[in-house]
Amino acid sequence: MADAAAPASIDTTGGAYFAVLVPKAAPLDLAEMAVIANEGSIVQKWPQIGVVIARSKQADFATRVRRQGGIAGVGATRNLAELGTRSREAAPVLRTATAEDHGDIGSRASASGEPLAANQWNMKLIGADQANDINPGSGNVLVGVMDSGIDSTHPDLRANIDHAASVNCGADGVPDRTEASWQDQNGHGTHVAGIVAAARNGIGVAGVAPDVRIASIKVGTADDYIYPESAVCGYIWAAEHGVDIVNSSFAIDPWYLWCKSDPDQAAVAEAVRRSIAYATSRMVTTVSSLGNNNWDLAHDIVDTLSPTNGTPLTRNTDSSCVTLPAEIPGVVGVSAVGAAKSRYYASNHGTGVADLTAPGGDWRFQTPSTPDANGRVLSTIPGGQYGYLQGTSMAAPHITGVLALLKSRYPMLSGDSLKAAAEAGAEVLPCPASGVHDPGGTGQFRAVCEGGVSGAGFYGKGLVNALRAVG
């Protein structure tokens, strides 16, 4: 496969990041000239989708470039935080788990099979343990883990990592193939990778599809943000390097909801949409977590959490505002359940937004009957160790793993066909009889489920089933 385009300029010092778009199928010349003419520098060209990533120290750069002819849109990708127009707070961990959601375990007891399998309630919940005996997946299938990186030395992952297809897009949206650059910086990506494809080797845990290959497509910055330019780079990289399925267990910073009424946000969201559409055209299926805010994404939301890289604002959002990448057309949106097959208390949801659900964990209200009695999801973490995380980030890779099993069985399927096959085998989970889910009974995690016996508002088409995928 052809490599992604090389950076167009090394002059990227200083300034805010912007996405500059030209009309579809138009050459980038006008965008390049507009960038230079308005005191900007080019960071990366993406002619495949009509997007230029630029930097400028001018706060009004987007406004000025929008006045130029032949420009379809311009938007600041990081809310101008680089210029100091927003106060920056301490960098968070990737917003898919909190400190209370994380734990780890040390050495592993020797035993036949996978020594820690007894604590993998999540795999049993979707029949993955039985599915692996029938079809553990094919090495011809490549899954891209777009995340914080992957620890390529982990004994449960190293045999399945495709080094040639791995990359770091996290610094500024420019692909870096050096192995050191795409290693995991905080553990999240390694945990996700283990859920997808930890090997059955008698060492620790097993993934949903333990024989498929995985590529590390690192999109997190050094301070653990995932910005649009990194995501665009990642999706285009996946499209051009043979990736079959991309797992995106994140929401793109700095806005939890990107609104069409804001010209900056609209332009940036369109750049992300184009990159995913390009990947889809290359037979890539994209899976994304819905997030952990206990939001109904099908209804208007008061967002008090964005921007994530500065002081949050209070915004009344409507249906024109979407979370990226989960609500991009063609993306498989994933909600989360715990060990009792009930909604994870913080899982985002929404009719028409949640396509499928999968185990994400719920340590507060759903305790499994496992030796560790831990309601979180156990998987690989850096340093050859194993740890617990919970959230929709953990649910998405279960879906990705099942899609990888389906792709292994039916190599010609992709996109909507692959999604439809997973949906056809899903277990329908109905809404609570009252239509309301209020774990703990305090109202803190209360949510209304639409869809009645279909459970569509919480669970989409239902709980994914790996055994049915291979049967």
Short mmCIF file of N, CA and C in Angstrom, two decimals, residues 119-255:
data_model
loop_
_atom_site.label_atom_id
_atom_site.label_comp_id
_atom_site.label_asym_id
_atom_site.label_seq_id
_atom_site.Cartn_x
_atom_site.Cartn_y
_atom_site.Cartn_z
N ASN A 119 -11.23 -14.69 35.30
CA ASN A 119 -11.66 -13.33 35.65
C ASN A 119 -12.17 -12.53 34.45
N GLN A 120 -12.19 -13.17 33.29
CA GLN A 120 -12.67 -12.48 32.08
C GLN A 120 -14.16 -12.74 31.89
N TRP A 121 -14.97 -12.23 32.81
CA TRP A 121 -16.42 -12.37 32.71
C TRP A 121 -16.94 -11.78 31.40
N ASN A 122 -16.24 -10.77 30.92
CA ASN A 122 -16.67 -10.09 29.69
C ASN A 122 -16.64 -11.00 28.48
N MET A 123 -15.63 -11.87 28.39
CA MET A 123 -15.54 -12.77 27.26
C MET A 123 -16.63 -13.83 27.30
N LYS A 124 -16.94 -14.30 28.49
CA LYS A 124 -18.01 -15.29 28.63
C LYS A 124 -19.36 -14.67 28.30
N LEU A 125 -19.54 -13.38 28.63
CA LEU A 125 -20.82 -12.72 28.42
C LEU A 125 -21.21 -12.68 26.94
N ILE A 126 -20.21 -12.63 26.06
CA ILE A 126 -20.50 -12.57 24.63
C ILE A 126 -20.11 -13.86 23.91
N GLY A 127 -19.77 -14.91 24.66
CA GLY A 127 -19.44 -16.19 24.06
C GLY A 127 -18.10 -16.22 23.36
N ALA A 128 -17.22 -15.28 23.66
CA ALA A 128 -15.93 -15.23 22.97
C ALA A 128 -15.04 -16.40 23.34
N ASP A 129 -15.15 -16.88 24.58
CA ASP A 129 -14.32 -18.01 25.00
C ASP A 129 -14.65 -19.26 24.19
N GLN A 130 -15.94 -19.47 23.89
CA GLN A 130 -16.33 -20.60 23.06
C GLN A 130 -16.03 -20.35 21.59
N ALA A 131 -16.23 -19.12 21.16
CA ALA A 131 -15.97 -18.78 19.76
C ALA A 131 -14.52 -19.05 19.39
N ASN A 132 -13.60 -18.77 20.31
CA ASN A 132 -12.18 -18.95 20.03
C ASN A 132 -11.83 -20.40 19.75
N ASP A 133 -12.60 -21.34 20.33
CA ASP A 133 -12.35 -22.76 20.07
C ASP A 133 -12.75 -23.14 18.64
N ILE A 134 -13.65 -22.36 18.05
CA ILE A 134 -14.12 -22.63 16.70
C ILE A 134 -13.31 -21.86 15.67
N ASN A 135 -13.14 -20.57 15.93
CA ASN A 135 -12.41 -19.70 15.00
C ASN A 135 -11.80 -18.54 15.78
N PRO A 136 -10.50 -18.56 15.99
CA PRO A 136 -9.85 -17.47 16.73
C PRO A 136 -9.52 -16.25 15.88
N GLY A 137 -10.00 -16.26 14.63
CA GLY A 137 -9.68 -15.16 13.73
C GLY A 137 -8.53 -15.49 12.81
N SER A 138 -8.39 -14.70 11.76
CA SER A 138 -7.38 -14.95 10.75
C SER A 138 -6.29 -13.89 10.78
N GLY A 139 -5.07 -14.31 10.55
CA GLY A 139 -3.96 -13.38 10.46
C GLY A 139 -4.03 -12.51 9.22
N ASN A 140 -4.97 -12.79 8.34
CA ASN A 140 -5.17 -11.94 7.17
C ASN A 140 -5.97 -10.69 7.50
N VAL A 141 -6.56 -10.66 8.68
CA VAL A 141 -7.37 -9.51 9.11
C VAL A 141 -6.52 -8.59 9.97
N LEU A 142 -6.54 -7.30 9.65
CA LEU A 142 -5.75 -6.32 10.39
C LEU A 142 -6.68 -5.31 11.06
N VAL A 143 -6.53 -5.18 12.38
CA VAL A 143 -7.29 -4.22 13.17
C VAL A 143 -6.39 -3.06 13.57
N GLY A 144 -6.82 -1.85 13.29
CA GLY A 144 -6.08 -0.68 13.72
C GLY A 144 -6.62 -0.17 15.04
N VAL A 145 -5.76 -0.07 16.04
CA VAL A 145 -6.15 0.45 17.34
C VAL A 145 -5.72 1.91 17.40
N MET A 146 -6.66 2.82 17.12
CA MET A 146 -6.39 4.25 17.20
C MET A 146 -6.54 4.67 18.65
N ASP A 147 -5.43 5.01 19.29
CA ASP A 147 -5.48 5.22 20.73
C ASP A 147 -4.19 5.88 21.21
N SER A 148 -3.79 5.55 22.43
CA SER A 148 -2.60 6.13 23.03
C SER A 148 -1.32 5.40 22.67
N GLY A 149 -1.44 4.41 21.77
CA GLY A 149 -0.31 3.57 21.42
C GLY A 149 -0.49 2.16 21.96
N ILE A 150 0.45 1.29 21.67
CA ILE A 150 0.43 -0.10 22.15
C ILE A 150 1.83 -0.47 22.60
N ASP A 151 1.91 -1.17 23.73
CA ASP A 151 3.19 -1.70 24.19
C ASP A 151 3.53 -2.92 23.33
N SER A 152 4.45 -2.74 22.39
CA SER A 152 4.76 -3.82 21.44
C SER A 152 5.54 -4.96 22.06
N THR A 153 6.00 -4.81 23.30
CA THR A 153 6.76 -5.87 23.96
C THR A 153 5.90 -6.73 24.86
N HIS A 154 4.63 -6.40 25.02
CA HIS A 154 3.79 -7.17 25.93
C HIS A 154 3.69 -8.62 25.44
N PRO A 155 3.93 -9.61 26.31
CA PRO A 155 3.95 -11.01 25.86
C PRO A 155 2.62 -11.50 25.30
N ASP A 156 1.51 -10.87 25.65
CA ASP A 156 0.22 -11.29 25.11
C ASP A 156 -0.15 -10.56 23.83
N LEU A 157 0.69 -9.61 23.39
CA LEU A 157 0.38 -8.82 22.20
C LEU A 157 1.44 -8.89 21.12
N ARG A 158 2.70 -9.08 21.49
CA ARG A 158 3.80 -8.86 20.55
C ARG A 158 3.72 -9.73 19.30
N ALA A 159 3.18 -10.94 19.42
CA ALA A 159 3.11 -11.81 18.25
C ALA A 159 2.10 -11.32 17.22
N ASN A 160 1.14 -10.52 17.65
CA ASN A 160 0.07 -10.09 16.75
C ASN A 160 0.24 -8.67 16.21
N ILE A 161 1.26 -7.96 16.65
CA ILE A 161 1.42 -6.57 16.23
C ILE A 161 2.09 -6.49 14.86
N ASP A 162 1.46 -5.75 13.97
CA ASP A 162 2.02 -5.49 12.65
C ASP A 162 2.82 -4.18 12.73
N HIS A 163 4.12 -4.31 12.82
CA HIS A 163 4.97 -3.14 12.98
C HIS A 163 4.94 -2.24 11.74
N ALA A 164 4.88 -2.85 10.57
CA ALA A 164 4.92 -2.07 9.34
C ALA A 164 3.68 -1.21 9.15
N ALA A 165 2.57 -1.63 9.77
CA ALA A 165 1.32 -0.88 9.62
C ALA A 165 1.07 0.07 10.80
N SER A 166 2.01 0.16 11.72
CA SER A 166 1.84 1.01 12.90
C SER A 166 2.45 2.38 12.68
N VAL A 167 1.91 3.38 13.41
CA VAL A 167 2.31 4.77 13.17
C VAL A 167 1.95 5.63 14.36
N ASN A 168 2.60 6.76 14.46
CA ASN A 168 2.22 7.79 15.43
C ASN A 168 1.73 9.01 14.68
N CYS A 169 0.45 9.35 14.87
CA CYS A 169 -0.13 10.56 14.28
C CYS A 169 -0.39 11.62 15.34
N GLY A 170 0.02 11.35 16.58
CA GLY A 170 -0.42 12.16 17.70
C GLY A 170 0.25 13.50 17.88
N ALA A 171 1.46 13.67 17.37
CA ALA A 171 2.18 14.91 17.66
C ALA A 171 1.49 16.12 17.03
N ASP A 172 1.31 16.08 15.71
CA ASP A 172 0.67 17.21 15.02
C ASP A 172 -0.07 16.76 13.77
N GLY A 173 -0.44 15.48 13.74
CA GLY A 173 -1.17 14.98 12.58
C GLY A 173 -0.29 14.62 11.41
N VAL A 174 1.00 14.47 11.65
CA VAL A 174 1.95 14.06 10.62
C VAL A 174 2.43 12.66 10.96
N PRO A 175 2.31 11.68 10.06
CA PRO A 175 2.66 10.29 10.39
C PRO A 175 4.15 10.10 10.67
N ASP A 176 4.44 9.40 11.76
CA ASP A 176 5.80 9.06 12.18
C ASP A 176 5.83 7.54 12.38
N ARG A 177 6.62 6.85 11.58
CA ARG A 177 6.63 5.39 11.59
C ARG A 177 7.63 4.79 12.56
N THR A 178 8.45 5.58 13.21
CA THR A 178 9.44 5.01 14.11
C THR A 178 8.75 4.27 15.25
N GLU A 179 9.25 3.09 15.57
CA GLU A 179 8.58 2.24 16.56
C GLU A 179 8.47 2.90 17.92
N ALA A 180 9.51 3.61 18.32
CA ALA A 180 9.46 4.26 19.63
C ALA A 180 8.31 5.26 19.72
N SER A 181 7.95 5.87 18.60
CA SER A 181 6.94 6.92 18.63
C SER A 181 5.53 6.39 18.84
N TRP A 182 5.25 5.14 18.43
CA TRP A 182 3.89 4.63 18.57
C TRP A 182 3.70 3.69 19.76
N GLN A 183 4.67 3.69 20.66
CA GLN A 183 4.48 2.94 21.90
C GLN A 183 3.44 3.63 22.79
N ASP A 184 2.90 2.88 23.73
CA ASP A 184 1.82 3.39 24.58
C ASP A 184 2.35 4.36 25.62
N GLN A 185 1.65 5.49 25.76
CA GLN A 185 2.10 6.50 26.71
C GLN A 185 1.32 6.51 28.02
N ASN A 186 0.15 5.82 28.06
CA ASN A 186 -0.59 5.84 29.33
C ASN A 186 -1.33 4.55 29.66
N GLY A 187 -1.26 3.54 28.81
CA GLY A 187 -1.86 2.25 29.11
C GLY A 187 -3.20 1.99 28.47
N HIS A 188 -3.89 3.03 28.08
CA HIS A 188 -5.24 2.87 27.54
C HIS A 188 -5.25 2.05 26.26
N GLY A 189 -4.36 2.38 25.32
CA GLY A 189 -4.33 1.68 24.05
C GLY A 189 -3.94 0.22 24.19
N THR A 190 -3.01 -0.08 25.09
CA THR A 190 -2.60 -1.46 25.31
C THR A 190 -3.75 -2.27 25.89
N HIS A 191 -4.54 -1.66 26.77
CA HIS A 191 -5.70 -2.33 27.35
C HIS A 191 -6.73 -2.64 26.26
N VAL A 192 -7.00 -1.66 25.41
CA VAL A 192 -7.94 -1.85 24.30
C VAL A 192 -7.44 -2.95 23.36
N ALA A 193 -6.15 -2.92 23.03
CA ALA A 193 -5.58 -3.91 22.12
C ALA A 193 -5.73 -5.32 22.65
N GLY A 194 -5.57 -5.49 23.95
CA GLY A 194 -5.71 -6.81 24.55
C GLY A 194 -7.12 -7.35 24.47
N ILE A 195 -8.11 -6.48 24.59
CA ILE A 195 -9.50 -6.91 24.46
C ILE A 195 -9.75 -7.42 23.04
N VAL A 196 -9.18 -6.76 22.06
CA VAL A 196 -9.36 -7.17 20.67
C VAL A 196 -8.62 -8.47 20.40
N ALA A 197 -7.34 -8.54 20.74
CA ALA A 197 -6.51 -9.60 20.17
C ALA A 197 -5.37 -10.09 21.05
N ALA A 198 -5.55 -10.11 22.38
CA ALA A 198 -4.53 -10.77 23.20
C ALA A 198 -4.47 -12.24 22.78
N ALA A 199 -3.27 -12.76 22.66
CA ALA A 199 -3.08 -14.11 22.12
C ALA A 199 -3.49 -15.20 23.10
N ARG A 200 -3.91 -16.33 22.56
CA ARG A 200 -4.13 -17.54 23.38
C ARG A 200 -2.81 -18.30 23.43
N ASN A 201 -2.04 -18.00 24.44
CA ASN A 201 -0.69 -18.56 24.52
C ASN A 201 -0.33 -19.10 25.89
N GLY A 202 -1.32 -19.19 26.77
CA GLY A 202 -1.06 -19.73 28.10
C GLY A 202 -0.35 -18.78 29.03
N ILE A 203 -0.33 -17.49 28.70
CA ILE A 203 0.42 -16.52 29.50
C ILE A 203 -0.47 -15.71 30.44
N GLY A 204 -1.57 -15.13 29.90
CA GLY A 204 -2.36 -14.22 30.74
C GLY A 204 -3.83 -14.24 30.42
N VAL A 205 -4.24 -13.39 29.44
CA VAL A 205 -5.63 -13.29 29.03
C VAL A 205 -5.73 -13.60 27.54
N ALA A 206 -6.95 -13.72 27.05
CA ALA A 206 -7.18 -13.88 25.61
C ALA A 206 -8.16 -12.82 25.15
N GLY A 207 -7.97 -12.34 23.92
CA GLY A 207 -8.87 -11.37 23.34
C GLY A 207 -10.03 -12.01 22.62
N VAL A 208 -10.90 -11.20 22.08
CA VAL A 208 -12.05 -11.70 21.33
C VAL A 208 -11.61 -12.42 20.06
N ALA A 209 -10.59 -11.90 19.40
CA ALA A 209 -10.08 -12.46 18.14
C ALA A 209 -8.57 -12.64 18.26
N PRO A 210 -8.12 -13.65 18.99
CA PRO A 210 -6.71 -13.74 19.38
C PRO A 210 -5.71 -14.04 18.28
N ASP A 211 -6.19 -14.35 17.06
CA ASP A 211 -5.25 -14.64 15.99
C ASP A 211 -5.19 -13.56 14.92
N VAL A 212 -5.94 -12.46 15.07
CA VAL A 212 -5.87 -11.40 14.07
C VAL A 212 -4.66 -10.51 14.37
N ARG A 213 -4.25 -9.74 13.37
CA ARG A 213 -3.15 -8.80 13.56
C ARG A 213 -3.69 -7.45 14.03
N ILE A 214 -2.85 -6.73 14.75
CA ILE A 214 -3.22 -5.40 15.22
C ILE A 214 -2.11 -4.41 14.87
N ALA A 215 -2.54 -3.20 14.54
CA ALA A 215 -1.61 -2.10 14.27
C ALA A 215 -1.84 -1.00 15.29
N SER A 216 -0.77 -0.46 15.81
CA SER A 216 -0.87 0.69 16.70
C SER A 216 -0.95 1.96 15.85
N ILE A 217 -2.09 2.64 15.91
CA ILE A 217 -2.23 3.93 15.24
C ILE A 217 -2.41 4.96 16.35
N LYS A 218 -1.29 5.47 16.81
CA LYS A 218 -1.29 6.37 17.96
C LYS A 218 -1.80 7.75 17.56
N VAL A 219 -2.80 8.23 18.29
CA VAL A 219 -3.38 9.54 17.98
C VAL A 219 -3.38 10.47 19.18
N GLY A 220 -2.90 10.02 20.32
CA GLY A 220 -2.85 10.87 21.50
C GLY A 220 -1.61 11.76 21.51
N THR A 221 -1.78 12.99 21.97
CA THR A 221 -0.63 13.89 22.13
C THR A 221 0.14 13.51 23.39
N ALA A 222 1.24 14.20 23.62
CA ALA A 222 2.04 13.93 24.81
C ALA A 222 1.27 14.19 26.09
N ASP A 223 0.28 15.11 26.03
CA ASP A 223 -0.52 15.40 27.21
C ASP A 223 -1.91 14.76 27.12
N ASP A 224 -2.01 13.71 26.30
CA ASP A 224 -3.18 12.83 26.28
C ASP A 224 -4.45 13.45 25.72
N TYR A 225 -4.34 14.37 24.80
CA TYR A 225 -5.49 14.82 24.04
C TYR A 225 -5.49 14.11 22.69
N ILE A 226 -6.68 13.95 22.12
CA ILE A 226 -6.80 13.43 20.77
C ILE A 226 -7.46 14.52 19.94
N TYR A 227 -6.66 15.23 19.16
CA TYR A 227 -7.15 16.36 18.40
C TYR A 227 -7.53 15.93 16.97
N PRO A 228 -8.35 16.73 16.28
CA PRO A 228 -8.84 16.35 14.96
C PRO A 228 -7.76 16.03 13.94
N GLU A 229 -6.68 16.82 13.93
CA GLU A 229 -5.63 16.57 12.93
C GLU A 229 -4.99 15.19 13.12
N SER A 230 -4.91 14.73 14.37
CA SER A 230 -4.37 13.40 14.63
C SER A 230 -5.33 12.32 14.16
N ALA A 231 -6.63 12.53 14.42
CA ALA A 231 -7.63 11.56 13.99
C ALA A 231 -7.69 11.46 12.47
N VAL A 232 -7.66 12.61 11.79
CA VAL A 232 -7.66 12.61 10.32
C VAL A 232 -6.48 11.82 9.79
N CYS A 233 -5.30 12.07 10.34
CA CYS A 233 -4.10 11.33 9.96
C CYS A 233 -4.29 9.84 10.18
N GLY A 234 -4.88 9.47 11.32
CA GLY A 234 -5.07 8.07 11.65
C GLY A 234 -6.00 7.35 10.70
N TYR A 235 -7.12 7.98 10.35
CA TYR A 235 -8.07 7.32 9.45
C TYR A 235 -7.51 7.18 8.04
N ILE A 236 -6.79 8.21 7.59
CA ILE A 236 -6.18 8.10 6.26
C ILE A 236 -5.08 7.05 6.26
N TRP A 237 -4.32 7.00 7.34
CA TRP A 237 -3.29 5.96 7.45
C TRP A 237 -3.92 4.58 7.37
N ALA A 238 -5.01 4.37 8.12
CA ALA A 238 -5.69 3.07 8.10
C ALA A 238 -6.15 2.72 6.69
N ALA A 239 -6.70 3.72 5.99
CA ALA A 239 -7.20 3.49 4.65
C ALA A 239 -6.11 3.06 3.68
N GLU A 240 -4.90 3.53 3.90
CA GLU A 240 -3.82 3.31 2.94
C GLU A 240 -2.82 2.25 3.38
N HIS A 241 -3.12 1.56 4.49
CA HIS A 241 -2.18 0.55 4.97
C HIS A 241 -2.86 -0.77 5.31
N GLY A 242 -3.93 -1.06 4.59
CA GLY A 242 -4.51 -2.39 4.66
C GLY A 242 -5.30 -2.71 5.91
N VAL A 243 -5.70 -1.70 6.67
CA VAL A 243 -6.48 -1.95 7.89
C VAL A 243 -7.91 -2.30 7.50
N ASP A 244 -8.46 -3.33 8.13
CA ASP A 244 -9.83 -3.76 7.86
C ASP A 244 -10.84 -3.10 8.80
N ILE A 245 -10.48 -2.98 10.08
CA ILE A 245 -11.38 -2.43 11.09
C ILE A 245 -10.56 -1.50 11.97
N VAL A 246 -11.11 -0.32 12.26
CA VAL A 246 -10.46 0.63 13.15
C VAL A 246 -11.26 0.75 14.43
N ASN A 247 -10.59 0.60 15.56
CA ASN A 247 -11.23 0.84 16.85
C ASN A 247 -10.87 2.23 17.35
N SER A 248 -11.91 3.03 17.63
CA SER A 248 -11.72 4.41 18.10
C SER A 248 -12.38 4.56 19.46
N SER A 249 -11.68 4.23 20.51
CA SER A 249 -12.22 4.34 21.86
C SER A 249 -11.89 5.71 22.45
N PHE A 250 -12.51 6.74 21.86
CA PHE A 250 -12.26 8.10 22.32
C PHE A 250 -13.30 9.04 21.72
N ALA A 251 -13.39 10.22 22.30
CA ALA A 251 -14.09 11.35 21.69
C ALA A 251 -13.03 12.37 21.32
N ILE A 252 -13.17 12.96 20.14
CA ILE A 252 -12.15 13.90 19.66
C ILE A 252 -12.23 15.21 20.44
N ASP A 253 -11.09 15.63 20.96
CA ASP A 253 -10.97 16.90 21.68
C ASP A 253 -10.95 18.07 20.70
N PRO A 254 -11.22 19.29 21.19
CA PRO A 254 -11.53 19.65 22.58
C PRO A 254 -13.01 19.77 22.89
N TRP A 255 -13.89 19.42 21.91
CA TRP A 255 -15.33 19.55 22.12
C TRP A 255 -15.97 18.17 22.23
#
